Coordinates of C-alpha atoms and ligand atoms in Angstrom, one line a residue:
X566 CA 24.5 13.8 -9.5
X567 CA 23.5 13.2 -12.6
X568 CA 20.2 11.8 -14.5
X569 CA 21.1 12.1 -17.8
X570 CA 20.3 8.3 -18.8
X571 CA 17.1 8.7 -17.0
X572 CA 16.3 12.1 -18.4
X573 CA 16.9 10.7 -22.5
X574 CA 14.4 7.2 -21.9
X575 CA 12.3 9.1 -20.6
X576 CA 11.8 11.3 -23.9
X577 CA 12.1 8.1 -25.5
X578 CA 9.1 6.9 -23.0
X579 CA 7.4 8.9 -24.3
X580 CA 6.7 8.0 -28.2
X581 CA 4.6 4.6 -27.0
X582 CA 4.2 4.6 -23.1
X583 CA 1.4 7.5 -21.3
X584 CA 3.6 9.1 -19.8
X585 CA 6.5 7.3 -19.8
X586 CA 4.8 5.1 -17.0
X587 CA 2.4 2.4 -16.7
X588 CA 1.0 3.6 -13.5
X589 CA 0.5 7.2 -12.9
X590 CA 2.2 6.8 -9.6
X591 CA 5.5 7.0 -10.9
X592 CA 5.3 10.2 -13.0
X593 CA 6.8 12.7 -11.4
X594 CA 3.6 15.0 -11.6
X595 CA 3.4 16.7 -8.1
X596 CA 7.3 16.9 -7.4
X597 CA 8.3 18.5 -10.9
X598 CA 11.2 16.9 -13.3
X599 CA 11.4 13.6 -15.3
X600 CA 10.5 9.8 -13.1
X601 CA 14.0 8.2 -12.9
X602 CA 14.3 5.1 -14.7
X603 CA 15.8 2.0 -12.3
X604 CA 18.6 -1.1 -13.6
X605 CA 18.5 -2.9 -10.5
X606 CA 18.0 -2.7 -6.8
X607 CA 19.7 -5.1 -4.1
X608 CA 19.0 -5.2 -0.1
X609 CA 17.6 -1.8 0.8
X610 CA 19.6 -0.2 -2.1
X611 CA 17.8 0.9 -5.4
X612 CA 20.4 2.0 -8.5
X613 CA 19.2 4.3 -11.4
X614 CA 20.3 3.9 -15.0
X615 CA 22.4 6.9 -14.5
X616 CA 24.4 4.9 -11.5
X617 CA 23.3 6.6 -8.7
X618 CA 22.5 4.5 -5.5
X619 CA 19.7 5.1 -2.8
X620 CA 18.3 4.1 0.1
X621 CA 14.9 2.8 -1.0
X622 CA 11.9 3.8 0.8
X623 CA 9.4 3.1 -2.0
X624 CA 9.8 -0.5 -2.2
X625 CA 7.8 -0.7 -5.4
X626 CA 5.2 0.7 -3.4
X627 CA 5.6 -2.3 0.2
X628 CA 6.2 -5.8 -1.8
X629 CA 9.9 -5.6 -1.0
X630 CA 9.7 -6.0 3.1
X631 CA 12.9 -8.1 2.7
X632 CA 14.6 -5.7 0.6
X633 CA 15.4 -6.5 -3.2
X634 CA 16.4 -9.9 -4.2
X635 CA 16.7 -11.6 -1.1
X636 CA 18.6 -14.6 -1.3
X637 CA 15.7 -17.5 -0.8
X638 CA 13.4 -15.8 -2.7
X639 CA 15.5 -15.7 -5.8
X640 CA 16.2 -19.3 -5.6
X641 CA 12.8 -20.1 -4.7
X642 CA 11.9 -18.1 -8.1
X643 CA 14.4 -19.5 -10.4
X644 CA 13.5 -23.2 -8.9
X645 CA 10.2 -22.6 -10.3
X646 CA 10.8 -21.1 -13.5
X647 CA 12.6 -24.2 -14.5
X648 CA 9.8 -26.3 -14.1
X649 CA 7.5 -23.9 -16.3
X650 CA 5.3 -20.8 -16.4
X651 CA 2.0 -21.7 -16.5
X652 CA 0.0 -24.1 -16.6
X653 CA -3.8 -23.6 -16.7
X654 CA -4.4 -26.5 -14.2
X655 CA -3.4 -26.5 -10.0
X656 CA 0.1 -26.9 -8.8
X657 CA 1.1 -27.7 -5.1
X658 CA 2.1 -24.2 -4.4
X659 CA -0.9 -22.7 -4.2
X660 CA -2.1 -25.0 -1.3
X661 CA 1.1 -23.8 0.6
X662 CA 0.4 -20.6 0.1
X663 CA -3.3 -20.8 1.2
X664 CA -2.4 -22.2 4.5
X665 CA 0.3 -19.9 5.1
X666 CA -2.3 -17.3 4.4
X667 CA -5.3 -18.7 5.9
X668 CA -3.0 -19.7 9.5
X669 CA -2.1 -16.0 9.5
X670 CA -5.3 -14.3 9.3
X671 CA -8.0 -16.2 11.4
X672 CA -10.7 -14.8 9.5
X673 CA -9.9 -16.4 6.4
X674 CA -10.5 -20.3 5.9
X675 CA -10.4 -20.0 2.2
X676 CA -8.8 -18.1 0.2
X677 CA -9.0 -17.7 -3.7
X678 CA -5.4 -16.2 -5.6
X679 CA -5.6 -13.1 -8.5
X680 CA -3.0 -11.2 -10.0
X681 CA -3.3 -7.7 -8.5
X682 CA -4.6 -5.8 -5.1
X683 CA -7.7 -4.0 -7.8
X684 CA -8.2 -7.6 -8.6
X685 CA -8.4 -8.5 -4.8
X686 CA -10.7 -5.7 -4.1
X687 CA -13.1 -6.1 -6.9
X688 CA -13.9 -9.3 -6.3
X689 CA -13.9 -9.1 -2.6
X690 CA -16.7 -6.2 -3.3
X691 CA -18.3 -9.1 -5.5
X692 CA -18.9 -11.4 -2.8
X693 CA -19.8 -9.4 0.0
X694 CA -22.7 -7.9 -2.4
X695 CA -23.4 -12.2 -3.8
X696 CA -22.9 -13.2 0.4
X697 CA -25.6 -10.3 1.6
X698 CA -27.7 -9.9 -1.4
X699 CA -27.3 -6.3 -0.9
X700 CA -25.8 -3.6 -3.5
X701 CA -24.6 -0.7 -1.8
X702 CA -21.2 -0.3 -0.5
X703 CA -19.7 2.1 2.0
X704 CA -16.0 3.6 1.6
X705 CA -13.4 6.1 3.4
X706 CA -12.6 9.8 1.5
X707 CA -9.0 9.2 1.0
X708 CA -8.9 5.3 0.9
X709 CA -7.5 3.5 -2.5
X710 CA -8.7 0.3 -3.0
X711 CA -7.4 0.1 -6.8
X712 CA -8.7 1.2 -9.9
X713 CA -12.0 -0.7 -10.3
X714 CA -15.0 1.7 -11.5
X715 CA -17.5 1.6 -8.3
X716 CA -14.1 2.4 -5.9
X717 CA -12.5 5.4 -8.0
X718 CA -14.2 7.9 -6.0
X719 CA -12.5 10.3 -3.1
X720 CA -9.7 7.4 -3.6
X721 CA -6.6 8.9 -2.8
X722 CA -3.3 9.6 -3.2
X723 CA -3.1 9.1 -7.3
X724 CA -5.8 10.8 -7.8
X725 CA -5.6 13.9 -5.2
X726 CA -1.6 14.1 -6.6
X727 CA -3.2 14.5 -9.7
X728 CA -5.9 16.6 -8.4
X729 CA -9.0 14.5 -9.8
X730 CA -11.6 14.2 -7.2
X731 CA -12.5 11.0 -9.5
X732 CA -11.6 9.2 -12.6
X733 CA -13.0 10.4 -16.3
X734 CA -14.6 7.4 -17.6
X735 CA -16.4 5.8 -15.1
X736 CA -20.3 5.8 -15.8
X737 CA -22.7 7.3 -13.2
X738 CA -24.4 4.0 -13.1
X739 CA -20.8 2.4 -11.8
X740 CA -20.8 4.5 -8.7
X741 CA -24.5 4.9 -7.7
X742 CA -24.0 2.2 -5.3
X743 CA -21.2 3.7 -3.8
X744 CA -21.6 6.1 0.0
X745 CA -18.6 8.1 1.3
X746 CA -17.8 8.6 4.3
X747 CA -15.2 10.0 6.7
X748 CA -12.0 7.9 8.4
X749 CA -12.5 8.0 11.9
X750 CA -15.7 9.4 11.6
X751 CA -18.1 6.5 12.9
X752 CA -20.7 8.9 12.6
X753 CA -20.5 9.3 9.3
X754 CA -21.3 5.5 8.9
X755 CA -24.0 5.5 11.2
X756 CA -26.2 8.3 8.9
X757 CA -25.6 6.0 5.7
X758 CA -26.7 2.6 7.4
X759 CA -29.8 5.0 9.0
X760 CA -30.5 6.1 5.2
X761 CA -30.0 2.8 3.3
X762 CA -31.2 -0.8 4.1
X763 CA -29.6 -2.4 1.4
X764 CA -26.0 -1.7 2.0
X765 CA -23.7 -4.9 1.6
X766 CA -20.7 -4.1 3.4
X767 CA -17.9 -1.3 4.4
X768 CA -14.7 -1.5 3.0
X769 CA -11.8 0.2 4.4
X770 CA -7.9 0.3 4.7
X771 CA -7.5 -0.7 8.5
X772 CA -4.9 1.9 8.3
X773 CA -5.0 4.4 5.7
X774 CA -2.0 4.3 3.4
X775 CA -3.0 6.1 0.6
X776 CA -3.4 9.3 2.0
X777 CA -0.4 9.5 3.4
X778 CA -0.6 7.1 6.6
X779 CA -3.8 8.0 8.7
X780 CA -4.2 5.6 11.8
X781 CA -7.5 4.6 12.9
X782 CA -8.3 6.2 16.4
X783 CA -10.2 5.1 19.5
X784 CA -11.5 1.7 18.4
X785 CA -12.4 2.6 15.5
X786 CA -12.0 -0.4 13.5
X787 CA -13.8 -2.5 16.7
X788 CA -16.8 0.2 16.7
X789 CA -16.6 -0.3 12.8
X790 CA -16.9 -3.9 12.8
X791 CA -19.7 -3.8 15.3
X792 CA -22.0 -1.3 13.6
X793 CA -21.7 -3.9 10.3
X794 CA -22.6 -6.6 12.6
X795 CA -25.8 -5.0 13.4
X796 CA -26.9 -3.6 10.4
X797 CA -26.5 -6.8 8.3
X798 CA -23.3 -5.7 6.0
X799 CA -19.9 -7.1 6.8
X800 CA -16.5 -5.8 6.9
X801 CA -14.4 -5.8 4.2
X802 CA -10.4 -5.2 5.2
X803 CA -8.5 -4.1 2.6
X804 CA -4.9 -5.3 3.7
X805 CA -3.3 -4.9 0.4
X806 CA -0.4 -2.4 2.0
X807 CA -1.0 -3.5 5.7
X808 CA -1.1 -7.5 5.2
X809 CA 2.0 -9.2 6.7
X810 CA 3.5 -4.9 6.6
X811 CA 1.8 -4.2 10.1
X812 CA 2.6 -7.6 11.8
X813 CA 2.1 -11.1 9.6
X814 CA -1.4 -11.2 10.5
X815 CA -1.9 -7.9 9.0
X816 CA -3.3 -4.5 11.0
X817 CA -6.3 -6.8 12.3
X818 CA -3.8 -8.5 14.1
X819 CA -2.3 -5.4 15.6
X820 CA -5.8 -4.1 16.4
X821 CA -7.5 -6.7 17.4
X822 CA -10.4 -6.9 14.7
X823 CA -11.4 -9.6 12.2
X824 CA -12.9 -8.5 9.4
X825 CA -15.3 -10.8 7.6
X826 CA -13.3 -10.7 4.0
X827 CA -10.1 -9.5 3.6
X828 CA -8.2 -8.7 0.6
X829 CA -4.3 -9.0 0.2
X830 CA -1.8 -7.8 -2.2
X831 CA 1.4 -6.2 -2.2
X832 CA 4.0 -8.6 0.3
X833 CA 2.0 -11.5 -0.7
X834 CA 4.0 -12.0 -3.7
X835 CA 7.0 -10.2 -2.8
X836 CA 7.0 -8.2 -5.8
X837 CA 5.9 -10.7 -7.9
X838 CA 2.1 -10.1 -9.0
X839 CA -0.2 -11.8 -6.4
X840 CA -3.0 -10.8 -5.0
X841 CA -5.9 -12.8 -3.1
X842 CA -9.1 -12.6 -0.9
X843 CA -10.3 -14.4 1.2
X844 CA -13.5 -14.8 4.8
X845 CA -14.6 -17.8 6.8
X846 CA -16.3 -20.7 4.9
X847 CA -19.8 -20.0 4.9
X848 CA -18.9 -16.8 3.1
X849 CA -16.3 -18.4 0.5
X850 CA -18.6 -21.4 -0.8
X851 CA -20.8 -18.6 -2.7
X852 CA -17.4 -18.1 -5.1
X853 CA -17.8 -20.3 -7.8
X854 CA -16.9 -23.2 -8.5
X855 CA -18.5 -24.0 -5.2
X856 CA -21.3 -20.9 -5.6
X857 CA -22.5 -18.6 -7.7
X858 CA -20.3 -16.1 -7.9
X859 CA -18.1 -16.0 -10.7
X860 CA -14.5 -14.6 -10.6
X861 CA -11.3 -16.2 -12.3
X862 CA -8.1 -15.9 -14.2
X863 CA -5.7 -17.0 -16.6
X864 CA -3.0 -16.4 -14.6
X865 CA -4.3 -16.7 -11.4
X866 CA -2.1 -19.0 -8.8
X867 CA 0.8 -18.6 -11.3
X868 CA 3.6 -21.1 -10.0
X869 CA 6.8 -18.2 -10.2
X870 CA 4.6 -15.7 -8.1
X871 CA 3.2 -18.5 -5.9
X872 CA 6.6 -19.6 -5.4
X873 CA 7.9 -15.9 -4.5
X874 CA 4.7 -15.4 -2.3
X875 CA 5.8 -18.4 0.0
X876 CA 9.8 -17.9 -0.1
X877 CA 8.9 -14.0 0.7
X878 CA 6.4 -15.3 3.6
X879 CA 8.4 -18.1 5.1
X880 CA 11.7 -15.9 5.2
X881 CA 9.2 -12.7 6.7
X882 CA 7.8 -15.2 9.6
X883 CA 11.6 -16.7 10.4
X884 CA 12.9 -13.1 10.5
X885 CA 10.1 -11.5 12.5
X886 CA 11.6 -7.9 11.9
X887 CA 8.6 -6.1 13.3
X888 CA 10.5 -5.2 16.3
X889 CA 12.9 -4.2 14.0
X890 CA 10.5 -2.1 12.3
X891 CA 9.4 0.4 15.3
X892 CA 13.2 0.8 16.1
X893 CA 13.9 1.4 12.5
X894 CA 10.8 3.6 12.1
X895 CA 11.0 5.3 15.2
X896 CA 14.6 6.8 14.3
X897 CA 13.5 8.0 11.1
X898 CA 10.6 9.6 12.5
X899 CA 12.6 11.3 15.5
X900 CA 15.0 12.6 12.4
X901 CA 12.2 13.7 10.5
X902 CA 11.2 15.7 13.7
X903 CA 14.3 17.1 14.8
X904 CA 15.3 18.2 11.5
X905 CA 11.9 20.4 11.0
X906 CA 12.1 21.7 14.3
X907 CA 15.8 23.1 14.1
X908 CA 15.1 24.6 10.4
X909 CA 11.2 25.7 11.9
X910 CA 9.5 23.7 9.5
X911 CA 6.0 22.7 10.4
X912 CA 5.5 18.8 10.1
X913 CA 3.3 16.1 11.3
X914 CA 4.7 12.4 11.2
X915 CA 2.4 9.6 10.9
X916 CA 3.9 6.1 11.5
X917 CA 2.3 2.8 12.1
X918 CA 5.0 0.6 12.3
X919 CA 7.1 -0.2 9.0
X920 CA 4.9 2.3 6.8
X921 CA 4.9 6.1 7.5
X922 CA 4.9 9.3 6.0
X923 CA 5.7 13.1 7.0
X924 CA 2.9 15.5 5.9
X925 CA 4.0 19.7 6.2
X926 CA 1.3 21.2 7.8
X927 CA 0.9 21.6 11.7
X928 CA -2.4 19.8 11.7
X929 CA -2.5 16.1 13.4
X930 CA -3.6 14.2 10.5
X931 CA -6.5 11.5 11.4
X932 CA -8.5 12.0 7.8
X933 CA -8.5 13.1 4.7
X934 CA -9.3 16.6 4.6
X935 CA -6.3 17.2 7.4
X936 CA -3.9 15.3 4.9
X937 CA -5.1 17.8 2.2
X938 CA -3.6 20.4 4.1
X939 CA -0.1 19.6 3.4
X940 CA 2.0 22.2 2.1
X941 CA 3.1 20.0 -1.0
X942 CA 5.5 22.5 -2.6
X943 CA 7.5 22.4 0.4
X944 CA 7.3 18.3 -0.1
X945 CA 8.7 18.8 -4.1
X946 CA 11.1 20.7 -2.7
X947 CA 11.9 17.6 0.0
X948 CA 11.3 15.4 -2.4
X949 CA 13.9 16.5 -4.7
X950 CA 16.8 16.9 -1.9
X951 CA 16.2 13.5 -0.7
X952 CA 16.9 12.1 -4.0
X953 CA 20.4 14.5 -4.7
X954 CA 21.1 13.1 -1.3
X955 CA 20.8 9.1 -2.2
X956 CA 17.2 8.4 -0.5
X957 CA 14.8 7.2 -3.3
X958 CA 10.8 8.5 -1.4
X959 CA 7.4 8.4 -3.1
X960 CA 7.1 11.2 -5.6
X961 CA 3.9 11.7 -3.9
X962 CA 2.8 13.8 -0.3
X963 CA 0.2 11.4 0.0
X964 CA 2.0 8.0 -0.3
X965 CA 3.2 6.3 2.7
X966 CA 7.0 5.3 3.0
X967 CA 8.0 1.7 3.9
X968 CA 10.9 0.3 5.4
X969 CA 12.5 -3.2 4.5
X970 CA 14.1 -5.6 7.0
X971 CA 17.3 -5.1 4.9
X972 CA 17.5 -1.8 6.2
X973 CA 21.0 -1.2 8.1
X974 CA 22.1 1.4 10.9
X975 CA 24.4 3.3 8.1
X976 CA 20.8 3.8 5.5
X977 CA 19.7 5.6 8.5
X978 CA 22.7 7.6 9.2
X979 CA 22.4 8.5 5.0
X980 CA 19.1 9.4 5.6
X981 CA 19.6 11.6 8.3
X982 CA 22.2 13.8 6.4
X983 CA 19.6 14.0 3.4
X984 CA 17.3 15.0 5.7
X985 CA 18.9 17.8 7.4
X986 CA 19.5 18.8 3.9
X987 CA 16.7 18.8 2.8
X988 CA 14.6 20.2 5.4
X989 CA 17.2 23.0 5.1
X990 CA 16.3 23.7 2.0
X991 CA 12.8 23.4 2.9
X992 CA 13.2 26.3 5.3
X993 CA 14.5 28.1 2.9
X994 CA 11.4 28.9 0.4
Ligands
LIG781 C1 -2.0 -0.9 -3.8 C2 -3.3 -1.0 -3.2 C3 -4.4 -1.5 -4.0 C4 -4.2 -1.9 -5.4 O1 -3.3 -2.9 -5.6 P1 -2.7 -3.1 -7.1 O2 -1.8 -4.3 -7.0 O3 -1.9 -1.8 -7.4 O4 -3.8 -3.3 -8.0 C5 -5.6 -1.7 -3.4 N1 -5.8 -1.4 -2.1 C6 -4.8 -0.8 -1.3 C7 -5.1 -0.5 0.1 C8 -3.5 -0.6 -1.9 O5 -2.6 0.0 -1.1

């Protein structure tokens, strides 16, 4: 195999891009070599510039649930494009896509469209902070909820890939309104709301994906939602990987919790940029123009990505693959687990549905700190099999794998070979 195509743009990359990239995400930082560069990608297939084929497990990080270039999506796309790019004024779409939003999460009767998941959160931070009147937020070590100042703190997989407990460049005053505590830890929650009287809401990843996958345990989303309730502060769910991933109403729907705002990204716009938050009325009429919270966007609503958004949601809700999903997932996970035990290996999978990840340590990972003890050499070394052996991972312990409905029975059976490889090779450090 080669990656000599890949290996020459990316010295080229070099001269005007950071890195090569423009997110640090795809730099192959923690795994060693040069990122590959990608031509094109169809179904569950993703094809590098060198030629090589793999089964794609990144999914430009959970947009592509349907795979790459689904059929109605593409037309949906290129219907739209002929009709214009943008417009600065309303189109039709956008109520479409609201109500396809709003039926699927109960909690949301409004719902205002950005560009990006950070977009999403920030402003969802906004109005819970404009709805209470209250500055101080609570978040999980280990949870990502983009790259907006008061959030960049114990966030994650970027930055614990990278090694930075925090970003350079963000002001003390930017984060003084900002508590950590611990996933799974309701505890940990209960001592800030005892300190503090003036905290607007929790946010939180109703199942950690940026840590590798960590699964809330016990109730703890319920017990979560309740302790808010009495102290004042509401819930903020960040669905931007689990919305329409965990089940088309999004991890709330599998657990059984409605947050009071929730913010989406990711499958929304089927890997076109959308991103969007959203709560019940009385919550949504203090976002301007109806109150006095301001957020917009050029952009915002843009008639191509509206357009993907609803092909991408209509074909996900027709397809229904989330059955599809726990078989898929469950094969790769019983792979992943054979493989380690005959080479020895010690591994821990983590799956919650269609998004998963295999962290090498022997520890049951519920938080942060248990993720961190991941053997991530042994992953570079994984890593870097998988790839010779045509299946395309996060270059990243800490980012969760996601599975597409495209996915067929002979991606798993090349995934199985790569991983016996590779956990062979693994065994062999
Ligand atoms: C990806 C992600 C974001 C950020 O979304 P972008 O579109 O990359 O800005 C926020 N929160 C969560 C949970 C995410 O997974």
């Amino acid at each position: 195999m080669s990656f000599k195509k890949s290996e020459k743009l990316y010295q080229k990359g070099l001269t005007h891009l950071v890195g090569a990239v423009n997110s640090p995400v795809r730099a192959f930082a923690s795994v060693g070599g040069n990122p590959l560069f990608i031509k094109k990608a169809k179904g569950s297939k993703i094809i590098d510039v060198d030629g090589n084929e793999y089964v794609d497990l990144v999914l430009s990080y959970g947009p592509m649930i349907l795979g790459h270039r689904h059929k109605s999506v593409e037309k949906a796309a290129k219907k739209a494009l002929k009709n214009g790019y943008s417009f600065g004024a309303s189109t039709e779409n956008e109520i479409t896509l609201a109500e396809i939003v709003c039926d699927a999460f109960p909690g949301m009767d409004k719902v205002r469209f950005v560009n990006s998941g950070t977009e999403a959160v920030l402003s969802g931070i906004r109005l819970a902070r404009a709805f209470t009147g209250k500055d101080k937020i609570i978040k999980f070590s280990g949870c990502y909820h983009g790259h907006q100042d008061a959030l960049l703190v114990a966030a994650g997989s970027g930055l614990a890939t990278l090694s930075l407990p925090g970003s350079k460049g963000v002001p003390e005053g930017a984060v003084k309104n900002t508590l950590i505590a611990e996933y799974n830890n309701l505890a940990s929650v209960q001592t800030h709301f005892d300190k503090y009287d003036d905290i607007a809401g929790v946010i939180i990843e109703p199942v950690g994906g940026n840590m590798g996958v960590v699964i809330p345990q016990n109730n703890f989303l319920k017990d979560l939602k309740e302790l808010c309730k009495k102290n004042g502060a509401v819930l903020i769910a960040d669905e931007v990987m689990t919305g329409f991933r965990s089940k088309f109403g999004g991890a709330q729907e599998v657990l059984g919790v409605e947050a009071d705002i929730t913010c989406l990204g990711k499958v929304i716009g089927g890997g076109f940029p959308v991103g969007a938050y959203g709560a019940r009325n009385e919550i949504m009429e203090n976002v301007a123009p109806l109150g006095g919270m301001y957020q917009a966007g050029t952009l915002s609503g843009n008639p191509i990505a509206m357009a993907g958004g609803i092909s991408t949601l209509t074909e996900l809700k027709r397809q229904n693959p989330y059955e599809f999903f726990d078989e898929m997932g469950s094969k790769i996970e019983t792979i992943l687990l054979d493989a380690a035990k005959k080479y020895n290996v010690d591994l821990s999978v983590n799956r919650f549905g269609s998004m998963m990840n295999p962290f090498f340590t022997n520890v049951k990972v519920t938080n942060f700190e248990q993720a961190q003890t991941s053997d991530t050499e042994k992953f570079a070394v994984f890593f870097w099999e998988m790839i010779k052996n045509g299946v395309f991972l996060p270059p990243s312990q800490f980012e969760a794998w996601f599975l597409s409905s495209a996915l067929s029975k002979k991606d798993i059976k090349i995934f199985e070979k790569a991983t016996n490889k590779a956990m062979l090779a693994v065994s062999k450090m």
